[in-house]
């Protein structure tokens, strides 16, 4: 990912748990293709929905 990218130009995904959009974070730089959930809470509650 190039340096100095505008926040509006960052890639986005939709959370598999809550369905809300979330944007790329630097801590996800190496694993962005594997990220499915927007937060730890959504990751923990992935199977809690009926």
PDB file of C-alpha atoms in Angstrom:
ATOM      1  CA  UNK A   1       0.000   0.000   0.000  1.00  0.00           C
ATOM      2  CA  UNK A   2       1.497   3.371  -0.998  1.00  0.00           C
ATOM      3  CA  UNK A   3       2.343   5.955   1.614  1.00  0.00           C
ATOM      4  CA  UNK A   4       0.271   9.109   2.127  1.00  0.00           C
ATOM      5  CA  UNK A   5      -3.092   7.824   1.029  1.00  0.00           C
ATOM      6  CA  UNK A   6      -6.202   9.861   1.798  1.00  0.00           C
ATOM      7  CA  UNK A   7      -8.510   8.276   4.348  1.00  0.00           C
ATOM      8  CA  UNK A   8     -11.306   8.362   1.799  1.00  0.00           C
ATOM      9  CA  UNK A   9      -9.148   6.279  -0.581  1.00  0.00           C
ATOM     10  CA  UNK A  10      -8.533   3.421   1.867  1.00  0.00           C
ATOM     11  CA  UNK A  11     -10.080   0.056   0.962  1.00  0.00           C
ATOM     12  CA  UNK A  12     -13.247  -0.974   2.764  1.00  0.00           C
ATOM     13  CA  UNK A  13     -14.975  -4.249   3.602  1.00  0.00           C
ATOM     14  CA  UNK A  14     -18.290  -5.227   5.137  1.00  0.00           C
ATOM     15  CA  UNK A  15     -18.224  -6.950   8.521  1.00  0.00           C
ATOM     16  CA  UNK A  16     -19.400 -10.576   8.337  1.00  0.00           C
ATOM     17  CA  UNK A  17     -21.070 -10.278  11.739  1.00  0.00           C
ATOM     18  CA  UNK A  18     -22.766  -6.875  11.978  1.00  0.00           C
ATOM     19  CA  UNK A  19     -22.880  -5.958   8.283  1.00  0.00           C
ATOM     20  CA  UNK A  20     -21.381  -2.491   8.780  1.00  0.00           C
ATOM     21  CA  UNK A  21     -18.580  -1.208   6.529  1.00  0.00           C
ATOM     22  CA  UNK A  22     -15.082  -0.791   7.958  1.00  0.00           C
ATOM     23  CA  UNK A  23     -11.859   0.580   6.495  1.00  0.00           C
ATOM     24  CA  UNK A  24      -8.290  -0.652   6.256  1.00  0.00           C
ATOM     25  CA  UNK A  25      -6.091  -0.236   9.333  1.00  0.00           C
ATOM     26  CA  UNK A  26      -2.324  -0.281   9.467  1.00  0.00           C
ATOM     27  CA  UNK A  27      -2.354  -3.192  11.937  1.00  0.00           C
ATOM     28  CA  UNK A  28      -4.163  -5.250   9.274  1.00  0.00           C
ATOM     29  CA  UNK A  29      -1.591  -4.409   6.588  1.00  0.00           C
ATOM     30  CA  UNK A  30      -0.191  -7.936   6.208  1.00  0.00           C
ATOM     31  CA  UNK A  31      -3.459  -9.823   6.722  1.00  0.00           C
ATOM     32  CA  UNK A  32      -6.051  -7.565   5.019  1.00  0.00           C
ATOM     33  CA  UNK A  33      -7.231 -10.406   2.749  1.00  0.00           C
ATOM     34  CA  UNK A  34      -8.023 -12.541   5.824  1.00  0.00           C
ATOM     35  CA  UNK A  35      -9.861  -9.844   7.842  1.00  0.00           C
ATOM     36  CA  UNK A  36     -13.614 -10.562   8.075  1.00  0.00           C
ATOM     37  CA  UNK A  37     -14.760  -8.725  11.205  1.00  0.00           C
ATOM     38  CA  UNK A  38     -14.618  -5.032  12.115  1.00  0.00           C
ATOM     39  CA  UNK A  39     -13.777  -5.594  15.791  1.00  0.00           C
ATOM     40  CA  UNK A  40     -12.899  -8.193  18.401  1.00  0.00           C
ATOM     41  CA  UNK A  41     -16.475  -8.013  19.657  1.00  0.00           C
ATOM     42  CA  UNK A  42     -17.881  -8.991  16.247  1.00  0.00           C
ATOM     43  CA  UNK A  43     -15.295 -11.765  15.940  1.00  0.00           C
ATOM     44  CA  UNK A  44     -16.313 -13.193  19.343  1.00  0.00           C
ATOM     45  CA  UNK A  45     -20.032 -12.943  18.574  1.00  0.00           C
ATOM     46  CA  UNK A  46     -19.836 -14.410  15.061  1.00  0.00           C
ATOM     47  CA  UNK A  47     -21.831 -17.499  16.079  1.00  0.00           C
ATOM     48  CA  UNK A  48     -24.163 -15.784  18.562  1.00  0.00           C
ATOM     49  CA  UNK A  49     -26.745 -14.679  15.972  1.00  0.00           C
ATOM     50  CA  UNK A  50     -29.804 -16.945  15.565  1.00  0.00           C
TER      51      UNK A  50
END
